[in-house]
Amino acid sequence: MVPTPRRAGAASRIRIGAPAKVNLDLRVLHRRPDGYHEVRTLLQSIALEDTVSIRPRPGPLTVRSRMPTLPRDAANLVWQAAARLWSALGRPGDPRGAAISLRKAIPAAAGLGGASSDAAAALRGLSVLWADEAGARRLGEVAAAVGSDVPFFLRGGTVAASGRGERLRAVRPLDPHWVVLAVPRFGVSTPSAYGWWDETPGAAPPGRRPPRWRANLSLLRNDLEPVVARRRPEIGVLVARLRAAGAAHAAMSGSGSAVFGLFRARAAALAARAAVRGADWSTRLTRTIGPQEFARRTRLAVEGADPGGTLRGAGTSTNITDCAEAGDG
C-alpha cells in the first residue's frame, strides 16, 4: 500500500528518479476507431534513468532542461501532465507555482519511455507540492489521460499491458539480466512507426505471447521492428549483432530506435557491447530492475522538509492485478 503524500510545507526542492523501460514483447493487434492501436506488450524497467527536480516558484509553471531540443511549453509531456493534474484538482487556468527541471540520461525518440517516465515522476512530485489528498487513485486516472505508457511508470518492474498500453497487470518479475542498449543517432516517432505498420498488409499475424516465454526469451518479438527496420536498416543490423553476441533476447524497444540485448552475465554483456560498437550509434550497459528497486529509485527526496528528508511518492495500482499471468510459469 502506498502512503498518502504529506504536505510538502517548506520543501525547497523535490527530486524523483525516472527510470527507462524496454518492451520485452510487443504485439500490435489492430488500429482502433479512436486512432490508437490495440496492443499487448510486456514492459520491463531498467536502471538507466532521468532525474526530475521540482521546486516551488511563484507564477506560471516552467519546464527546463539542458537538452536544447526539449520543448519547454505545452508540447512537453511533463507540462501536459502538470496541466492535467492541476485541472483534476479543480484549479483554473494553466498550472502555476512550480519550476520543473529535467536532467536527461534517457535518449529521446528511442522507445525507452523517457518522456513518459518524466511525466510520471512529475505527477508524483507535484501531487506532494500541490497537496493532492486524493493520492494514488487520482494519479492513476491522470496518468492514463496523459499517455499510454505513463501509468506503467507509476508502477515499474515487469508488467503486462493491454488496450493502448494503459491497462496494466503485474506478472512475476523477470530474473535479473544485464542490458546492452544500442541507440542510433536518429530517432523514430511513435506515430510514424505505427503508421508504417498500418501501411504494411499482414505486417504481423495476430498472436499471443508464448505462455512459457521465460524458458526461451527468443520467442518474444516486437511487431513494429520489421516495419521500422525496412526504413532504417541499422535496426536489423543491431538486432542481428546482439543475437550473434549471445543475447538471450534482442529486439527493438517500443517504436524504436533503441535496440536492446539481454544477458545473464555482466562479462557477456560487456563483450557484446564491444562487439556491437559502431560510429553510427551509441552503446550503453545497464540492467533490469524489479518493482522493489523501482520503488526505491522513484522515492521522493524532499529538501528543506521534515527531518529525514524523504517521502515516498504517490504511486498507483489502478487497473493492476497483483498476480502472476495465467500460464506464465
mmCIF file of C-alpha atoms in Angstrom:
data_model
loop_
_atom_site.group_PDB
_atom_site.id
_atom_site.type_symbol
_atom_site.label_atom_id
_atom_site.label_comp_id
_atom_site.label_asym_id
_atom_site.label_seq_id
_atom_site.Cartn_x
_atom_site.Cartn_y
_atom_site.Cartn_z
ATOM 1 C CA MET A 1 0.000 0.000 0.000
ATOM 2 C CA VAL A 2 1.435 3.379 -0.985
ATOM 3 C CA PRO A 3 1.043 6.006 1.748
ATOM 4 C CA THR A 4 -0.863 9.210 1.061
ATOM 5 C CA PRO A 5 1.615 12.041 0.407
ATOM 6 C CA ARG A 6 2.148 14.523 3.205
ATOM 7 C CA ARG A 7 2.067 18.250 2.604
ATOM 8 C CA ALA A 8 5.413 19.486 1.314
ATOM 9 C CA GLY A 9 5.209 22.574 3.512
ATOM 10 C CA ALA A 10 8.604 24.277 3.481
ATOM 11 C CA ALA A 11 10.142 21.939 0.910
ATOM 12 C CA SER A 12 12.671 23.820 -1.228
ATOM 13 C CA ARG A 13 13.086 21.073 -3.822
ATOM 14 C CA ILE A 14 11.720 17.619 -4.605
ATOM 15 C CA ARG A 15 13.826 15.180 -6.646
ATOM 16 C CA ILE A 16 12.497 11.974 -8.246
ATOM 17 C CA GLY A 17 14.231 9.307 -10.314
ATOM 18 C CA ALA A 18 12.584 8.422 -13.634
ATOM 19 C CA PRO A 19 13.810 5.014 -14.902
ATOM 20 C CA ALA A 20 13.544 3.931 -18.537
ATOM 21 C CA LYS A 21 11.892 0.775 -19.893
ATOM 22 C CA VAL A 22 12.232 -1.726 -22.688
ATOM 23 C CA ASN A 23 9.426 -3.641 -24.357
ATOM 24 C CA LEU A 24 10.317 -7.303 -23.943
ATOM 25 C CA ASP A 25 7.406 -8.179 -26.226
ATOM 26 C CA LEU A 26 5.030 -6.041 -28.315
ATOM 27 C CA ARG A 27 2.064 -7.384 -30.296
ATOM 28 C CA VAL A 28 0.077 -4.907 -32.390
ATOM 29 C CA LEU A 29 -3.454 -6.249 -32.902
ATOM 30 C CA HIS A 30 -5.289 -3.592 -34.909
ATOM 31 C CA ARG A 31 -5.956 0.111 -35.325
ATOM 32 C CA ARG A 32 -8.881 1.277 -33.207
ATOM 33 C CA PRO A 33 -11.655 3.690 -34.252
ATOM 34 C CA ASP A 34 -10.170 6.324 -31.915
ATOM 35 C CA GLY A 35 -6.889 6.255 -33.865
ATOM 36 C CA TYR A 36 -4.907 4.375 -31.226
ATOM 37 C CA HIS A 37 -3.719 0.799 -31.732
ATOM 38 C CA GLU A 38 -4.783 -2.151 -29.631
ATOM 39 C CA VAL A 39 -1.627 -3.741 -28.263
ATOM 40 C CA ARG A 40 -0.393 -6.403 -25.898
ATOM 41 C CA THR A 41 3.050 -5.666 -24.531
ATOM 42 C CA LEU A 42 5.426 -6.761 -21.795
ATOM 43 C CA LEU A 43 7.215 -3.825 -20.175
ATOM 44 C CA GLN A 44 10.427 -4.049 -18.156
ATOM 45 C CA SER A 45 12.084 -1.312 -16.087
ATOM 46 C CA ILE A 46 15.821 -0.746 -16.480
ATOM 47 C CA ALA A 47 18.351 1.163 -14.374
ATOM 48 C CA LEU A 48 19.005 3.966 -16.903
ATOM 49 C CA GLU A 49 17.161 6.997 -15.548
ATOM 50 C CA ASP A 50 16.435 10.705 -15.797
ATOM 51 C CA THR A 51 16.103 12.917 -12.731
ATOM 52 C CA VAL A 52 13.136 15.249 -12.265
ATOM 53 C CA SER A 53 13.519 18.161 -9.831
ATOM 54 C CA ILE A 54 10.603 20.345 -8.709
ATOM 55 C CA ARG A 55 10.737 23.487 -6.584
ATOM 56 C CA PRO A 56 8.047 25.934 -5.514
ATOM 57 C CA ARG A 57 8.056 29.075 -7.658
ATOM 58 C CA PRO A 58 5.558 31.931 -7.894
ATOM 59 C CA GLY A 59 3.929 32.390 -11.258
ATOM 60 C CA PRO A 60 3.289 30.044 -14.205
ATOM 61 C CA LEU A 61 4.746 26.548 -14.218
ATOM 62 C CA THR A 62 8.059 26.238 -16.062
ATOM 63 C CA VAL A 63 9.848 23.181 -17.500
ATOM 64 C CA ARG A 64 13.593 23.374 -18.158
ATOM 65 C CA SER A 65 16.374 21.082 -19.335
ATOM 66 C CA ARG A 66 19.906 21.417 -20.661
ATOM 67 C CA MET A 67 18.795 19.448 -23.715
ATOM 68 C CA PRO A 68 18.188 22.229 -26.250
ATOM 69 C CA THR A 69 15.677 20.278 -28.332
ATOM 70 C CA LEU A 70 13.382 19.545 -25.387
ATOM 71 C CA PRO A 71 10.107 21.547 -25.568
ATOM 72 C CA ARG A 72 9.531 23.932 -22.673
ATOM 73 C CA ASP A 73 5.835 24.527 -23.237
ATOM 74 C CA ALA A 74 2.628 22.548 -23.705
ATOM 75 C CA ALA A 75 4.400 20.333 -26.268
ATOM 76 C CA ASN A 76 6.320 18.756 -23.382
ATOM 77 C CA LEU A 77 4.650 15.713 -21.817
ATOM 78 C CA VAL A 78 5.723 16.837 -18.347
ATOM 79 C CA TRP A 79 3.916 20.155 -18.864
ATOM 80 C CA GLN A 80 0.844 18.272 -20.104
ATOM 81 C CA ALA A 81 0.911 16.008 -17.030
ATOM 82 C CA ALA A 82 1.110 19.036 -14.742
ATOM 83 C CA ALA A 83 -1.775 20.724 -16.557
ATOM 84 C CA ARG A 84 -3.996 17.649 -16.267
ATOM 85 C CA LEU A 85 -3.255 17.245 -12.560
ATOM 86 C CA TRP A 86 -3.878 20.966 -11.988
ATOM 87 C CA SER A 87 -7.241 20.670 -13.732
ATOM 88 C CA ALA A 88 -8.114 17.467 -11.822
ATOM 89 C CA LEU A 89 -7.522 19.398 -8.592
ATOM 90 C CA GLY A 90 -10.197 21.862 -9.701
ATOM 91 C CA ARG A 91 -7.805 24.750 -10.220
ATOM 92 C CA PRO A 92 -8.491 27.145 -13.110
ATOM 93 C CA GLY A 93 -6.202 28.167 -15.946
ATOM 94 C CA ASP A 94 -2.698 26.900 -16.628
ATOM 95 C CA PRO A 95 -0.648 25.262 -13.850
ATOM 96 C CA ARG A 96 1.253 27.572 -11.500
ATOM 97 C CA GLY A 97 3.545 27.533 -8.530
ATOM 98 C CA ALA A 98 6.273 25.131 -9.661
ATOM 99 C CA ALA A 99 9.516 25.048 -11.631
ATOM 100 C CA ILE A 100 10.444 21.646 -13.059
ATOM 101 C CA SER A 101 13.974 20.773 -14.148
ATOM 102 C CA LEU A 102 14.808 17.633 -16.135
ATOM 103 C CA ARG A 103 18.263 16.048 -16.090
ATOM 104 C CA LYS A 104 18.182 13.766 -19.107
ATOM 105 C CA ALA A 105 20.050 10.486 -19.481
ATOM 106 C CA ILE A 106 17.406 8.531 -21.435
ATOM 107 C CA PRO A 107 17.724 9.134 -25.199
ATOM 108 C CA ALA A 108 14.726 10.801 -26.838
ATOM 109 C CA ALA A 109 12.593 9.160 -29.559
ATOM 110 C CA ALA A 110 14.246 5.824 -28.776
ATOM 111 C CA GLY A 111 11.333 3.714 -27.497
ATOM 112 C CA LEU A 112 12.701 3.773 -23.936
ATOM 113 C CA GLY A 113 9.867 5.813 -22.419
ATOM 114 C CA GLY A 114 11.894 8.792 -21.220
ATOM 115 C CA ALA A 115 9.164 11.402 -21.690
ATOM 116 C CA SER A 116 6.502 9.170 -20.119
ATOM 117 C CA SER A 117 8.725 8.336 -17.145
ATOM 118 C CA ASP A 118 9.489 12.024 -16.612
ATOM 119 C CA ALA A 119 5.756 12.776 -16.723
ATOM 120 C CA ALA A 120 5.008 10.094 -14.117
ATOM 121 C CA ALA A 121 7.789 11.394 -11.859
ATOM 122 C CA ALA A 122 6.440 14.936 -12.209
ATOM 123 C CA LEU A 123 2.964 13.741 -11.217
ATOM 124 C CA ARG A 124 4.383 12.157 -8.066
ATOM 125 C CA GLY A 125 6.256 15.290 -7.094
ATOM 126 C CA LEU A 126 3.506 17.744 -7.939
ATOM 127 C CA SER A 127 0.926 15.740 -6.018
ATOM 128 C CA VAL A 128 3.039 16.378 -2.918
ATOM 129 C CA LEU A 129 3.833 20.013 -3.720
ATOM 130 C CA TRP A 130 0.193 20.766 -4.509
ATOM 131 C CA ALA A 131 -1.119 18.756 -1.530
ATOM 132 C CA ASP A 132 -3.262 16.336 -3.527
ATOM 133 C CA GLU A 133 -5.033 14.432 -0.780
ATOM 134 C CA ALA A 134 -6.681 12.037 -3.264
ATOM 135 C CA GLY A 135 -3.288 10.472 -3.915
ATOM 136 C CA ALA A 136 -2.887 7.278 -5.877
ATOM 137 C CA ARG A 137 -6.321 6.989 -7.472
ATOM 138 C CA ARG A 138 -6.216 10.468 -8.971
ATOM 139 C CA LEU A 139 -2.635 9.969 -10.197
ATOM 140 C CA GLY A 140 -3.652 6.774 -11.982
ATOM 141 C CA GLU A 141 -6.509 8.494 -13.759
ATOM 142 C CA VAL A 142 -4.401 11.494 -14.745
ATOM 143 C CA ALA A 143 -1.507 9.299 -15.909
ATOM 144 C CA ALA A 144 -3.770 7.310 -18.235
ATOM 145 C CA ALA A 145 -5.066 10.556 -19.752
ATOM 146 C CA VAL A 146 -1.523 11.891 -20.324
ATOM 147 C CA GLY A 147 -0.143 8.972 -22.319
ATOM 148 C CA SER A 148 -0.318 5.232 -22.899
ATOM 149 C CA ASP A 149 2.965 4.408 -21.117
ATOM 150 C CA VAL A 150 2.634 6.847 -18.216
ATOM 151 C CA PRO A 151 0.611 4.540 -15.891
ATOM 152 C CA PHE A 152 3.369 1.908 -16.134
ATOM 153 C CA PHE A 153 5.907 4.387 -14.777
ATOM 154 C CA LEU A 154 3.846 4.751 -11.622
ATOM 155 C CA ARG A 155 4.390 1.033 -11.060
ATOM 156 C CA GLY A 156 7.577 -0.295 -12.667
ATOM 157 C CA GLY A 157 9.156 -3.742 -12.667
ATOM 158 C CA THR A 158 7.787 -6.340 -15.099
ATOM 159 C CA VAL A 159 4.241 -5.563 -16.198
ATOM 160 C CA ALA A 160 1.893 -6.806 -18.931
ATOM 161 C CA ALA A 161 -0.064 -4.023 -20.642
ATOM 162 C CA SER A 162 -3.026 -4.098 -22.995
ATOM 163 C CA GLY A 163 -5.526 -1.699 -24.566
ATOM 164 C CA ARG A 164 -3.425 1.164 -25.916
ATOM 165 C CA GLY A 165 -0.948 0.296 -23.170
ATOM 166 C CA GLU A 166 -2.748 1.838 -20.193
ATOM 167 C CA ARG A 167 -4.357 -1.352 -18.780
ATOM 168 C CA LEU A 168 -1.738 -2.973 -16.576
ATOM 169 C CA ARG A 169 -1.361 -6.348 -14.938
ATOM 170 C CA ALA A 170 1.597 -7.405 -12.830
ATOM 171 C CA VAL A 171 3.474 -10.561 -13.767
ATOM 172 C CA ARG A 172 6.212 -12.423 -11.956
ATOM 173 C CA PRO A 173 9.360 -10.288 -12.204
ATOM 174 C CA LEU A 174 11.881 -11.223 -14.861
ATOM 175 C CA ASP A 175 15.074 -12.752 -13.490
ATOM 176 C CA PRO A 176 17.883 -10.160 -13.345
ATOM 177 C CA HIS A 177 19.594 -9.528 -16.675
ATOM 178 C CA TRP A 178 22.251 -7.164 -17.927
ATOM 179 C CA VAL A 179 21.049 -4.988 -20.778
ATOM 180 C CA VAL A 180 23.118 -3.738 -23.694
ATOM 181 C CA LEU A 181 21.466 -0.752 -25.367
ATOM 182 C CA ALA A 182 22.403 0.382 -28.859
ATOM 183 C CA VAL A 183 20.912 3.744 -29.787
ATOM 184 C CA PRO A 184 21.217 5.033 -33.376
ATOM 185 C CA ARG A 185 21.785 8.738 -33.995
ATOM 186 C CA PHE A 186 18.303 9.023 -35.469
ATOM 187 C CA GLY A 187 15.025 8.823 -33.564
ATOM 188 C CA VAL A 188 11.734 7.248 -34.599
ATOM 189 C CA SER A 189 8.453 8.938 -33.774
ATOM 190 C CA THR A 190 5.735 6.699 -32.399
ATOM 191 C CA PRO A 191 3.089 7.928 -34.899
ATOM 192 C CA SER A 192 5.458 7.181 -37.795
ATOM 193 C CA ALA A 193 6.175 3.629 -36.622
ATOM 194 C CA TYR A 194 2.506 2.768 -36.179
ATOM 195 C CA GLY A 195 1.681 4.480 -39.481
ATOM 196 C CA TRP A 196 4.206 2.242 -41.250
ATOM 197 C CA TRP A 197 2.593 -0.769 -39.584
ATOM 198 C CA ASP A 198 -0.807 0.369 -40.894
ATOM 199 C CA GLU A 199 0.618 0.650 -44.409
ATOM 200 C CA THR A 200 2.025 -2.904 -44.361
ATOM 201 C CA PRO A 201 -0.656 -5.544 -45.083
ATOM 202 C CA GLY A 202 -0.118 -8.581 -42.911
ATOM 203 C CA ALA A 203 2.759 -6.886 -41.088
ATOM 204 C CA ALA A 204 2.432 -9.486 -38.325
ATOM 205 C CA PRO A 205 -0.136 -12.237 -37.858
ATOM 206 C CA PRO A 206 -2.221 -11.876 -34.688
ATOM 207 C CA GLY A 207 -0.674 -13.757 -31.860
ATOM 208 C CA ARG A 208 -0.333 -14.035 -28.100
ATOM 209 C CA ARG A 209 2.832 -14.044 -26.098
ATOM 210 C CA PRO A 210 4.011 -17.657 -25.611
ATOM 211 C CA PRO A 211 2.885 -18.936 -22.178
ATOM 212 C CA ARG A 212 6.357 -20.217 -21.229
ATOM 213 C CA TRP A 213 8.390 -17.349 -22.630
ATOM 214 C CA ARG A 214 10.727 -17.264 -19.626
ATOM 215 C CA ALA A 215 12.207 -20.604 -20.664
ATOM 216 C CA ASN A 216 13.053 -19.211 -24.114
ATOM 217 C CA LEU A 217 13.189 -15.417 -24.286
ATOM 218 C CA SER A 218 13.925 -15.578 -28.003
ATOM 219 C CA LEU A 219 10.223 -16.424 -28.529
ATOM 220 C CA LEU A 220 9.399 -12.807 -27.691
ATOM 221 C CA ARG A 221 9.040 -10.282 -30.517
ATOM 222 C CA ASN A 222 8.230 -6.702 -31.447
ATOM 223 C CA ASP A 223 5.698 -6.387 -34.281
ATOM 224 C CA LEU A 224 6.905 -2.871 -35.091
ATOM 225 C CA GLU A 225 10.518 -3.949 -35.569
ATOM 226 C CA PRO A 226 10.272 -5.311 -39.161
ATOM 227 C CA VAL A 227 8.383 -2.290 -40.499
ATOM 228 C CA VAL A 228 10.774 0.185 -38.858
ATOM 229 C CA ALA A 229 13.845 -1.808 -39.922
ATOM 230 C CA ARG A 230 12.612 -1.704 -43.504
ATOM 231 C CA ARG A 231 13.013 2.086 -43.410
ATOM 232 C CA ARG A 232 16.001 2.079 -41.055
ATOM 233 C CA PRO A 233 18.189 -0.975 -41.806
ATOM 234 C CA GLU A 234 20.506 -0.156 -38.897
ATOM 235 C CA ILE A 235 17.832 -1.566 -36.586
ATOM 236 C CA GLY A 236 18.090 -5.014 -38.166
ATOM 237 C CA VAL A 237 21.888 -4.853 -38.148
ATOM 238 C CA LEU A 238 21.987 -4.121 -34.421
ATOM 239 C CA VAL A 239 19.488 -6.849 -33.536
ATOM 240 C CA ALA A 240 21.471 -9.386 -35.579
ATOM 241 C CA ARG A 241 24.775 -8.353 -33.948
ATOM 242 C CA LEU A 242 23.364 -8.666 -30.428
ATOM 243 C CA ARG A 243 21.959 -12.103 -31.210
ATOM 244 C CA ALA A 244 25.286 -13.172 -32.686
ATOM 245 C CA ALA A 245 26.966 -11.924 -29.491
ATOM 246 C CA GLY A 246 24.863 -14.370 -27.465
ATOM 247 C CA ALA A 247 21.912 -12.294 -26.273
ATOM 248 C CA ALA A 248 19.149 -14.368 -24.694
ATOM 249 C CA HIS A 249 16.783 -11.929 -26.402
ATOM 250 C CA ALA A 250 17.452 -8.978 -28.705
ATOM 251 C CA ALA A 251 14.859 -6.643 -30.207
ATOM 252 C CA MET A 252 13.910 -3.064 -30.886
ATOM 253 C CA SER A 253 12.233 -1.412 -27.908
ATOM 254 C CA GLY A 254 8.775 0.067 -28.472
ATOM 255 C CA SER A 255 8.621 2.111 -31.663
ATOM 256 C CA GLY A 256 12.421 2.476 -31.755
ATOM 257 C CA SER A 257 15.043 3.494 -32.415
ATOM 258 C CA ALA A 258 16.858 1.844 -29.483
ATOM 259 C CA VAL A 259 17.741 -1.848 -29.693
ATOM 260 C CA PHE A 260 18.480 -3.951 -26.611
ATOM 261 C CA GLY A 261 20.025 -7.303 -25.807
ATOM 262 C CA LEU A 262 19.563 -9.302 -22.572
ATOM 263 C CA PHE A 263 22.476 -11.178 -20.957
ATOM 264 C CA ARG A 264 22.645 -13.150 -17.720
ATOM 265 C CA ALA A 265 26.335 -12.402 -17.055
ATOM 266 C CA ARG A 266 27.936 -8.969 -16.919
ATOM 267 C CA ALA A 267 31.079 -10.216 -18.670
ATOM 268 C CA ALA A 268 28.998 -11.460 -21.602
ATOM 269 C CA ALA A 269 27.177 -8.130 -21.767
ATOM 270 C CA LEU A 270 30.463 -6.204 -21.787
ATOM 271 C CA ALA A 271 31.789 -8.387 -24.598
ATOM 272 C CA ALA A 272 28.577 -7.905 -26.580
ATOM 273 C CA ARG A 273 28.726 -4.148 -26.110
ATOM 274 C CA ALA A 274 32.223 -4.129 -27.551
ATOM 275 C CA ALA A 275 31.076 -6.295 -30.461
ATOM 276 C CA VAL A 276 28.213 -4.008 -31.479
ATOM 277 C CA ARG A 277 30.019 -0.671 -31.158
ATOM 278 C CA GLY A 278 29.842 1.465 -34.269
ATOM 279 C CA ALA A 279 30.237 5.037 -35.446
ATOM 280 C CA ASP A 280 26.531 5.436 -36.218
ATOM 281 C CA TRP A 281 25.151 4.555 -32.786
ATOM 282 C CA SER A 282 25.993 4.798 -29.101
ATOM 283 C CA THR A 283 26.003 1.866 -26.691
ATOM 284 C CA ARG A 284 25.225 1.659 -23.000
ATOM 285 C CA LEU A 285 25.351 -1.039 -20.359
ATOM 286 C CA THR A 286 22.556 -1.160 -17.806
ATOM 287 C CA ARG A 287 20.391 -3.824 -16.143
ATOM 288 C CA THR A 288 16.821 -4.767 -15.424
ATOM 289 C CA ILE A 289 15.240 -3.666 -12.139
ATOM 290 C CA GLY A 290 12.348 -5.203 -10.248
ATOM 291 C CA PRO A 291 9.434 -3.457 -8.516
ATOM 292 C CA GLN A 292 11.232 -3.013 -5.185
ATOM 293 C CA GLU A 293 14.263 -1.327 -6.730
ATOM 294 C CA PHE A 294 11.971 0.736 -8.957
ATOM 295 C CA ALA A 295 10.164 1.952 -5.820
ATOM 296 C CA ARG A 296 13.482 2.915 -4.219
ATOM 297 C CA ARG A 297 14.662 4.766 -7.309
ATOM 298 C CA THR A 298 11.422 6.703 -7.655
ATOM 299 C CA ARG A 299 11.107 7.615 -3.958
ATOM 300 C CA LEU A 300 10.765 11.360 -3.481
ATOM 301 C CA ALA A 301 13.778 13.118 -1.955
ATOM 302 C CA VAL A 302 12.495 16.294 -0.322
ATOM 303 C CA GLU A 303 14.930 19.026 0.682
ATOM 304 C CA GLY A 304 14.014 21.587 3.311
ATOM 305 C CA ALA A 305 11.086 19.479 4.600
ATOM 306 C CA ASP A 306 10.588 17.326 7.669
ATOM 307 C CA PRO A 307 13.608 15.739 9.396
ATOM 308 C CA GLY A 308 14.636 12.674 7.472
ATOM 309 C CA GLY A 309 14.243 14.489 4.161
ATOM 310 C CA THR A 310 12.465 11.811 2.142
ATOM 311 C CA LEU A 311 8.910 10.996 1.227
ATOM 312 C CA ARG A 312 7.716 8.053 -0.774
ATOM 313 C CA GLY A 313 5.942 9.324 -3.864
ATOM 314 C CA ALA A 314 2.339 8.596 -4.596
ATOM 315 C CA GLY A 315 2.040 5.594 -6.855
ATOM 316 C CA THR A 316 -0.946 3.743 -8.201
ATOM 317 C CA SER A 317 -2.212 0.233 -8.579
ATOM 318 C CA THR A 318 -5.129 1.324 -10.763
ATOM 319 C CA ASN A 319 -6.032 -1.366 -13.322
ATOM 320 C CA ILE A 320 -3.316 -3.665 -11.974
ATOM 321 C CA THR A 321 -3.936 -7.154 -10.660
ATOM 322 C CA ASP A 322 -1.173 -8.363 -8.325
ATOM 323 C CA CYS A 323 -1.000 -11.908 -9.570
ATOM 324 C CA ALA A 324 1.103 -13.910 -11.978
ATOM 325 C CA GLU A 325 -0.068 -14.008 -15.549
ATOM 326 C CA ALA A 326 -2.085 -17.104 -16.332
ATOM 327 C CA GLY A 327 0.237 -19.740 -17.714
ATOM 328 C CA ASP A 328 3.260 -17.544 -17.018
ATOM 329 C CA GLY A 329 5.209 -20.284 -15.367
#
